[in-house]
PDB file of C-alpha atoms in Angstrom:
ATOM      1  CA  MET A   1     -70.228  -6.915 -16.613  1.00 48.00           C
ATOM      2  CA  ASP A   2     -73.404  -7.681 -18.545  1.00 67.00           C
ATOM      3  CA  ASN A   3     -71.758  -8.701 -21.770  1.00 80.00           C
ATOM      4  CA  PRO A   4     -68.318 -10.274 -21.291  1.00 77.00           C
ATOM      5  CA  SER A   5     -67.719 -10.262 -25.058  1.00 84.00           C
ATOM      6  CA  LYS A   6     -67.348  -6.463 -24.974  1.00 91.00           C
ATOM      7  CA  ILE A   7     -64.396  -4.522 -23.612  1.00 91.00           C
ATOM      8  CA  THR A   8     -64.157  -0.743 -23.386  1.00 91.00           C
ATOM      9  CA  GLU A   9     -60.762   0.927 -23.840  1.00 88.00           C
ATOM     10  CA  GLY A  10     -60.237   4.668 -23.944  1.00 84.00           C
ATOM     11  CA  GLY A  11     -63.974   5.296 -24.339  1.00 88.00           C
ATOM     12  CA  VAL A  12     -64.297   2.897 -27.309  1.00 90.00           C
ATOM     13  CA  GLU A  13     -66.249  -0.349 -27.010  1.00 92.00           C
ATOM     14  CA  TYR A  14     -64.774  -3.413 -28.701  1.00 92.00           C
ATOM     15  CA  ALA A  15     -66.774  -6.588 -29.296  1.00 90.00           C
ATOM     16  CA  LEU A  16     -64.609  -9.723 -29.276  1.00 92.00           C
ATOM     17  CA  GLY A  17     -67.427 -11.925 -30.497  1.00 91.00           C
ATOM     18  CA  ASN A  18     -71.057 -12.708 -29.714  1.00 90.00           C
ATOM     19  CA  PHE A  19     -72.401 -13.547 -26.270  1.00 86.00           C
ATOM     20  CA  ASP A  20     -75.481 -15.790 -26.151  1.00 85.00           C
ATOM     21  CA  GLY A  21     -76.066 -15.420 -22.413  1.00 83.00           C
ATOM     22  CA  LYS A  22     -73.967 -18.474 -21.563  1.00 84.00           C
ATOM     23  CA  SER A  23     -70.795 -18.410 -23.594  1.00 83.00           C
ATOM     24  CA  ILE A  24     -68.918 -16.189 -26.034  1.00 85.00           C
ATOM     25  CA  LEU A  25     -68.461 -17.163 -29.641  1.00 88.00           C
ATOM     26  CA  TYR A  26     -65.168 -15.409 -30.300  1.00 91.00           C
ATOM     27  CA  ASP A  27     -64.434 -13.774 -33.612  1.00 92.00           C
ATOM     28  CA  PHE A  28     -60.712 -13.665 -34.388  1.00 92.00           C
ATOM     29  CA  PRO A  29     -60.757 -10.626 -36.758  1.00 93.00           C
ATOM     30  CA  LYS A  30     -62.570  -8.687 -34.008  1.00 94.00           C
ATOM     31  CA  ILE A  31     -60.047  -9.812 -31.412  1.00 95.00           C
ATOM     32  CA  LEU A  32     -57.245  -8.588 -33.700  1.00 95.00           C
ATOM     33  CA  ILE A  33     -58.843  -5.132 -33.942  1.00 94.00           C
ATOM     34  CA  TYR A  34     -58.999  -4.996 -30.151  1.00 95.00           C
ATOM     35  CA  LEU A  35     -55.423  -6.279 -29.680  1.00 96.00           C
ATOM     36  CA  ASN A  36     -54.028  -3.698 -32.112  1.00 95.00           C
ATOM     37  CA  ALA A  37     -55.885  -0.912 -30.255  1.00 94.00           C
ATOM     38  CA  LYS A  38     -54.906  -2.155 -26.784  1.00 95.00           C
ATOM     39  CA  GLY A  39     -51.315  -2.726 -27.949  1.00 95.00           C
ATOM     40  CA  LYS A  40     -51.049   0.906 -29.035  1.00 95.00           C
ATOM     41  CA  LEU A  41     -52.337   2.029 -25.628  1.00 94.00           C
ATOM     42  CA  LEU A  42     -49.843  -0.185 -23.813  1.00 94.00           C
ATOM     43  CA  PHE A  43     -46.758   0.063 -26.012  1.00 94.00           C
ATOM     44  CA  GLY A  44     -47.184   3.216 -28.115  1.00 94.00           C
ATOM     45  CA  ASP A  45     -48.445   4.081 -31.576  1.00 94.00           C
ATOM     46  CA  LYS A  46     -45.845   2.018 -33.426  1.00 93.00           C
ATOM     47  CA  PHE A  47     -47.303  -1.228 -32.079  1.00 94.00           C
ATOM     48  CA  LYS A  48     -49.085  -3.514 -34.515  1.00 93.00           C
ATOM     49  CA  ILE A  49     -49.719  -7.199 -34.955  1.00 93.00           C
ATOM     50  CA  TYR A  50     -47.890  -8.286 -38.092  1.00 92.00           C
ATOM     51  CA  ASP A  51     -49.630 -10.425 -40.704  1.00 91.00           C
ATOM     52  CA  GLN A  52     -46.918 -13.082 -40.480  1.00 91.00           C
ATOM     53  CA  ASP A  53     -47.557 -13.449 -36.729  1.00 93.00           C
ATOM     54  CA  GLU A  54     -51.322 -13.918 -36.991  1.00 93.00           C
ATOM     55  CA  ALA A  55     -51.124 -17.718 -36.919  1.00 93.00           C
ATOM     56  CA  ILE A  56     -49.247 -17.600 -33.588  1.00 95.00           C
ATOM     57  CA  VAL A  57     -51.592 -14.951 -32.197  1.00 95.00           C
ATOM     58  CA  LEU A  58     -54.595 -17.076 -33.215  1.00 94.00           C
ATOM     59  CA  LYS A  59     -53.110 -20.106 -31.454  1.00 95.00           C
ATOM     60  CA  LEU A  60     -52.543 -18.060 -28.301  1.00 96.00           C
ATOM     61  CA  CYS A  61     -56.031 -16.520 -28.478  1.00 96.00           C
ATOM     62  CA  ASN A  62     -57.578 -19.997 -28.756  1.00 95.00           C
ATOM     63  CA  TYR A  63     -55.636 -20.947 -25.649  1.00 96.00           C
ATOM     64  CA  PHE A  64     -56.606 -17.886 -23.614  1.00 95.00           C
ATOM     65  CA  VAL A  65     -60.295 -18.002 -24.518  1.00 93.00           C
ATOM     66  CA  ARG A  66     -60.188 -21.766 -23.886  1.00 92.00           C
ATOM     67  CA  ASP A  67     -61.497 -22.770 -27.294  1.00 92.00           C
ATOM     68  CA  LYS A  68     -61.177 -26.505 -26.657  1.00 92.00           C
ATOM     69  CA  GLU A  69     -61.790 -27.589 -30.221  1.00 92.00           C
ATOM     70  CA  ASN A  70     -59.143 -25.344 -31.787  1.00 92.00           C
ATOM     71  CA  CYS A  71     -56.702 -26.040 -28.967  1.00 95.00           C
ATOM     72  CA  LYS A  72     -57.063 -29.737 -29.696  1.00 95.00           C
ATOM     73  CA  LYS A  73     -56.425 -29.155 -33.430  1.00 94.00           C
ATOM     74  CA  ASN A  74     -53.228 -27.301 -32.538  1.00 92.00           C
ATOM     75  CA  GLY A  75     -52.098 -29.859 -29.974  1.00 94.00           C
ATOM     76  CA  ILE A  76     -52.517 -27.374 -27.115  1.00 96.00           C
ATOM     77  CA  ASP A  77     -53.623 -28.460 -23.658  1.00 96.00           C
ATOM     78  CA  PRO A  78     -55.669 -25.610 -22.065  1.00 94.00           C
ATOM     79  CA  GLU A  79     -54.735 -26.911 -18.597  1.00 95.00           C
ATOM     80  CA  LYS A  80     -51.005 -26.290 -19.088  1.00 96.00           C
ATOM     81  CA  GLY A  81     -49.196 -22.958 -19.291  1.00 97.00           C
ATOM     82  CA  ILE A  82     -47.610 -21.411 -22.384  1.00 97.00           C
ATOM     83  CA  LEU A  83     -43.910 -21.366 -23.198  1.00 97.00           C
ATOM     84  CA  LEU A  84     -43.590 -18.834 -26.012  1.00 97.00           C
ATOM     85  CA  SER A  85     -40.275 -19.143 -27.801  1.00 95.00           C
ATOM     86  CA  GLY A  86     -38.731 -17.208 -30.640  1.00 92.00           C
ATOM     87  CA  PRO A  87     -35.786 -15.041 -31.673  1.00 89.00           C
ATOM     88  CA  VAL A  88     -34.874 -11.798 -29.908  1.00 87.00           C
ATOM     89  CA  GLY A  89     -37.243  -8.912 -30.630  1.00 84.00           C
ATOM     90  CA  CYS A  90     -39.995 -10.940 -32.324  1.00 87.00           C
ATOM     91  CA  GLY A  91     -42.578  -9.622 -29.839  1.00 89.00           C
ATOM     92  CA  LYS A  92     -42.977 -12.481 -27.331  1.00 94.00           C
ATOM     93  CA  THR A  93     -43.047 -10.303 -24.218  1.00 95.00           C
ATOM     94  CA  SER A  94     -45.476  -7.773 -25.712  1.00 95.00           C
ATOM     95  CA  LEU A  95     -47.844 -10.560 -26.754  1.00 96.00           C
ATOM     96  CA  MET A  96     -47.846 -12.155 -23.315  1.00 97.00           C
ATOM     97  CA  LYS A  97     -48.437  -8.734 -21.728  1.00 96.00           C
ATOM     98  CA  LEU A  98     -51.222  -8.023 -24.189  1.00 96.00           C
ATOM     99  CA  LEU A  99     -53.153 -11.283 -24.468  1.00 95.00           C
ATOM    100  CA  ARG A 100     -54.160 -11.457 -20.810  1.00 94.00           C
ATOM    101  CA  HIS A 101     -56.417  -8.450 -21.542  1.00 94.00           C
ATOM    102  CA  ILE A 102     -58.789 -10.380 -23.842  1.00 93.00           C
ATOM    103  CA  VAL A 103     -60.048 -12.423 -20.877  1.00 91.00           C
ATOM    104  CA  PRO A 104     -60.646  -9.810 -18.144  1.00 87.00           C
ATOM    105  CA  LEU A 105     -62.660 -12.286 -16.076  1.00 85.00           C
ATOM    106  CA  GLN A 106     -59.818 -14.799 -15.873  1.00 89.00           C
ATOM    107  CA  ARG A 107     -57.232 -14.579 -13.159  1.00 90.00           C
ATOM    108  CA  PRO A 108     -54.345 -12.450 -14.485  1.00 91.00           C
ATOM    109  CA  TYR A 109     -50.691 -13.473 -14.325  1.00 95.00           C
ATOM    110  CA  GLU A 110     -47.776 -11.262 -13.349  1.00 96.00           C
ATOM    111  CA  MET A 111     -44.915 -10.737 -15.808  1.00 96.00           C
ATOM    112  CA  ILE A 112     -41.618 -11.318 -14.005  1.00 97.00           C
ATOM    113  CA  PRO A 113     -38.230 -10.943 -15.765  1.00 97.00           C
ATOM    114  CA  CYS A 114     -36.143 -14.035 -14.907  1.00 97.00           C
ATOM    115  CA  ARG A 115     -33.113 -11.879 -14.139  1.00 96.00           C
ATOM    116  CA  ASN A 116     -35.132 -10.198 -11.360  1.00 96.00           C
ATOM    117  CA  VAL A 117     -35.754 -13.609  -9.814  1.00 96.00           C
ATOM    118  CA  THR A 118     -32.002 -14.329  -9.830  1.00 96.00           C
ATOM    119  CA  PHE A 119     -31.106 -10.891  -8.417  1.00 94.00           C
ATOM    120  CA  SER A 120     -33.665 -11.420  -5.679  1.00 94.00           C
ATOM    121  CA  PHE A 121     -32.104 -14.817  -4.851  1.00 94.00           C
ATOM    122  CA  ASN A 122     -28.625 -13.246  -4.711  1.00 94.00           C
ATOM    123  CA  HIS A 123     -29.916 -10.864  -2.004  1.00 93.00           C
ATOM    124  CA  LEU A 124     -32.431 -12.990  -0.140  1.00 93.00           C
ATOM    125  CA  GLY A 125     -31.406 -16.588  -0.811  1.00 90.00           C
ATOM    126  CA  PHE A 126     -33.824 -19.528  -0.858  1.00 90.00           C
ATOM    127  CA  LYS A 127     -36.710 -17.403   0.358  1.00 93.00           C
ATOM    128  CA  THR A 128     -36.963 -16.226  -3.264  1.00 93.00           C
ATOM    129  CA  VAL A 129     -37.557 -19.747  -4.578  1.00 91.00           C
ATOM    130  CA  GLU A 130     -40.228 -20.253  -1.923  1.00 91.00           C
ATOM    131  CA  GLU A 131     -41.916 -16.969  -2.835  1.00 91.00           C
ATOM    132  CA  TYR A 132     -42.256 -17.911  -6.490  1.00 91.00           C
ATOM    133  CA  GLY A 133     -43.449 -21.361  -5.522  1.00 85.00           C
ATOM    134  CA  ASN A 134     -46.709 -19.791  -4.350  1.00 86.00           C
ATOM    135  CA  THR A 135     -50.158 -19.955  -5.872  1.00 86.00           C
ATOM    136  CA  LYS A 136     -49.950 -16.721  -7.868  1.00 92.00           C
ATOM    137  CA  PHE A 137     -49.963 -16.957 -11.657  1.00 95.00           C
ATOM    138  CA  TYR A 138     -46.708 -15.883 -13.316  1.00 97.00           C
ATOM    139  CA  CYS A 139     -45.211 -15.434 -16.741  1.00 97.00           C
ATOM    140  CA  PHE A 140     -41.415 -15.651 -16.422  1.00 98.00           C
ATOM    141  CA  ASP A 141     -39.923 -13.437 -19.088  1.00 97.00           C
ATOM    142  CA  ASP A 142     -36.682 -14.198 -20.926  1.00 97.00           C
ATOM    143  CA  LEU A 143     -36.073 -17.656 -19.514  1.00 97.00           C
ATOM    144  CA  GLY A 144     -32.570 -19.017 -19.991  1.00 95.00           C
ATOM    145  CA  VAL A 145     -30.528 -15.839 -20.298  1.00 92.00           C
ATOM    146  CA  GLU A 146     -30.645 -14.824 -16.624  1.00 95.00           C
ATOM    147  CA  PRO A 147     -27.307 -14.800 -14.739  1.00 91.00           C
ATOM    148  CA  ALA A 148     -26.405 -17.664 -12.409  1.00 88.00           C
ATOM    149  CA  GLY A 149     -27.608 -17.362  -8.818  1.00 92.00           C
ATOM    150  CA  ARG A 150     -25.128 -17.144  -5.974  1.00 90.00           C
ATOM    151  CA  PHE A 151     -25.919 -16.730  -2.300  1.00 90.00           C
ATOM    152  CA  TYR A 152     -23.202 -16.924   0.370  1.00 87.00           C
ATOM    153  CA  GLY A 153     -20.871 -18.801  -1.929  1.00 85.00           C
ATOM    154  CA  LYS A 154     -23.520 -21.322  -2.981  1.00 83.00           C
ATOM    155  CA  ASP A 155     -24.349 -21.461  -6.673  1.00 87.00           C
ATOM    156  CA  LEU A 156     -27.890 -22.222  -7.716  1.00 88.00           C
ATOM    157  CA  ASN A 157     -29.688 -22.476 -11.004  1.00 93.00           C
ATOM    158  CA  VAL A 158     -32.462 -20.314  -9.593  1.00 95.00           C
ATOM    159  CA  MET A 159     -35.005 -20.479 -12.420  1.00 96.00           C
ATOM    160  CA  GLY A 160     -34.508 -24.240 -12.620  1.00 96.00           C
ATOM    161  CA  GLU A 161     -35.487 -24.508  -8.938  1.00 95.00           C
ATOM    162  CA  VAL A 162     -38.403 -22.109  -9.390  1.00 96.00           C
ATOM    163  CA  LEU A 163     -39.714 -24.183 -12.319  1.00 96.00           C
ATOM    164  CA  LEU A 164     -39.466 -27.367 -10.236  1.00 95.00           C
ATOM    165  CA  SER A 165     -41.511 -25.660  -7.466  1.00 95.00           C
ATOM    166  CA  ARG A 166     -44.047 -24.441 -10.020  1.00 96.00           C
ATOM    167  CA  TYR A 167     -44.312 -27.983 -11.375  1.00 96.00           C
ATOM    168  CA  GLU A 168     -44.965 -29.420  -7.886  1.00 95.00           C
ATOM    169  CA  LEU A 169     -47.661 -26.802  -7.436  1.00 94.00           C
ATOM    170  CA  PHE A 170     -49.161 -27.603 -10.834  1.00 95.00           C
ATOM    171  CA  VAL A 171     -49.418 -31.284  -9.853  1.00 95.00           C
ATOM    172  CA  GLN A 172     -50.795 -30.578  -6.360  1.00 94.00           C
ATOM    173  CA  THR A 173     -53.478 -28.221  -7.663  1.00 92.00           C
ATOM    174  CA  LYS A 174     -54.279 -30.496 -10.646  1.00 91.00           C
ATOM    175  CA  GLY A 175     -53.336 -27.789 -13.131  1.00 89.00           C
ATOM    176  CA  LYS A 176     -55.148 -24.924 -11.432  1.00 92.00           C
ATOM    177  CA  VAL A 177     -51.993 -22.889 -10.838  1.00 93.00           C
ATOM    178  CA  LYS A 178     -50.708 -21.615 -14.173  1.00 93.00           C
ATOM    179  CA  THR A 179     -47.144 -20.782 -15.125  1.00 97.00           C
ATOM    180  CA  HIS A 180     -46.133 -19.202 -18.427  1.00 98.00           C
ATOM    181  CA  ALA A 181     -42.738 -18.192 -19.785  1.00 98.00           C
ATOM    182  CA  THR A 182     -41.038 -16.608 -22.782  1.00 97.00           C
ATOM    183  CA  THR A 183     -37.625 -17.671 -24.066  1.00 97.00           C
ATOM    184  CA  ASN A 184     -35.178 -17.071 -26.921  1.00 95.00           C
ATOM    185  CA  LEU A 185     -33.761 -20.580 -26.455  1.00 94.00           C
ATOM    186  CA  ASN A 186     -34.746 -23.782 -28.225  1.00 90.00           C
ATOM    187  CA  ALA A 187     -35.429 -27.112 -26.499  1.00 87.00           C
ATOM    188  CA  GLU A 188     -31.793 -28.309 -26.659  1.00 90.00           C
ATOM    189  CA  GLU A 189     -30.479 -25.024 -25.263  1.00 93.00           C
ATOM    190  CA  LEU A 190     -33.035 -25.118 -22.449  1.00 93.00           C
ATOM    191  CA  GLU A 191     -31.983 -28.645 -21.547  1.00 92.00           C
ATOM    192  CA  GLU A 192     -28.338 -27.584 -21.554  1.00 94.00           C
ATOM    193  CA  ARG A 193     -29.167 -24.637 -19.289  1.00 94.00           C
ATOM    194  CA  TYR A 194     -31.441 -26.424 -16.803  1.00 95.00           C
ATOM    195  CA  GLY A 195     -30.680 -30.107 -17.168  1.00 94.00           C
ATOM    196  CA  ASN A 196     -32.811 -33.048 -18.181  1.00 93.00           C
ATOM    197  CA  ARG A 197     -35.013 -33.189 -15.060  1.00 94.00           C
ATOM    198  CA  VAL A 198     -36.204 -29.591 -15.369  1.00 95.00           C
ATOM    199  CA  ARG A 199     -36.643 -29.976 -19.108  1.00 95.00           C
ATOM    200  CA  SER A 200     -38.934 -32.992 -18.682  1.00 95.00           C
ATOM    201  CA  ARG A 201     -40.975 -31.112 -16.062  1.00 95.00           C
ATOM    202  CA  MET A 202     -41.233 -28.192 -18.473  1.00 95.00           C
ATOM    203  CA  ARG A 203     -42.841 -30.503 -21.023  1.00 95.00           C
ATOM    204  CA  GLU A 204     -45.570 -31.270 -18.496  1.00 95.00           C
ATOM    205  CA  LEU A 205     -45.911 -27.667 -17.346  1.00 96.00           C
ATOM    206  CA  PHE A 206     -46.007 -25.891 -20.716  1.00 97.00           C
ATOM    207  CA  ASN A 207     -47.447 -25.943 -24.201  1.00 96.00           C
ATOM    208  CA  LEU A 208     -44.628 -24.907 -26.505  1.00 95.00           C
ATOM    209  CA  VAL A 209     -45.675 -22.211 -28.975  1.00 94.00           C
ATOM    210  CA  ALA A 210     -42.813 -21.116 -31.212  1.00 91.00           C
ATOM    211  CA  PHE A 211     -42.270 -18.224 -33.566  1.00 89.00           C
ATOM    212  CA  ASP A 212     -40.545 -19.063 -36.815  1.00 81.00           C
ATOM    213  CA  LYS A 213     -36.735 -18.996 -36.470  1.00 76.00           C
ATOM    214  CA  GLY A 214     -36.696 -16.312 -39.132  1.00 72.00           C
ATOM    215  CA  ALA A 215     -39.231 -14.047 -37.348  1.00 73.00           C
ATOM    216  CA  GLU A 216     -38.128 -10.476 -37.809  1.00 74.00           C
ATOM    217  CA  ASP A 217     -36.828  -8.218 -35.050  1.00 72.00           C
ATOM    218  CA  LYS A 218     -39.657  -5.716 -34.516  1.00 72.00           C
ATOM    219  CA  ARG A 219     -37.454  -3.432 -32.439  1.00 71.00           C
ATOM    220  CA  LYS A 220     -35.313  -2.336 -35.364  1.00 68.00           C
TER     221      LYS A 220
END
């Protein structure tokens, strides 16, 4: 890739900014044009980034392109993962699926629905927790609404355990192993669901980026 500021999709070249041979000076309006085009390819023609969501998208773009100055202004630590919260249908999952495409040279993360993690635990037991405690990058989708885990009569808050493993990994690798998540729950609800210990680890693991409580349901 000669010019990492350019991405080709469906035969069209998109410039995300200017490349001076060392680094890319990103241009947010150009990134938006690309994201709208890529979003349509991924999710269908109805996809668009809404004006009222641009501030959140900008924050997330700054994080993904590692714009240290703007991250600092927004209180975002580029070494931590992202916990994207907001009401049902506001577009969290689509954004997390989409934004990894603006940095094709960075290591991608897998999107994993939290309920799949629990179902896997119910079949395979603790092996599941070990598997997700590995060095892959993940974005756990829909955190907090997954069913409770149960394996041979033992109940387990599976995602709570997975997050604790991911935190250990984050500490061991000095922040090199990234974990992201999306959730419809607020901080109090998350604490209620996972307990105080997991909640405090989550603060160290994630930057919280939140949609407005009144964000509209895009699926209607």
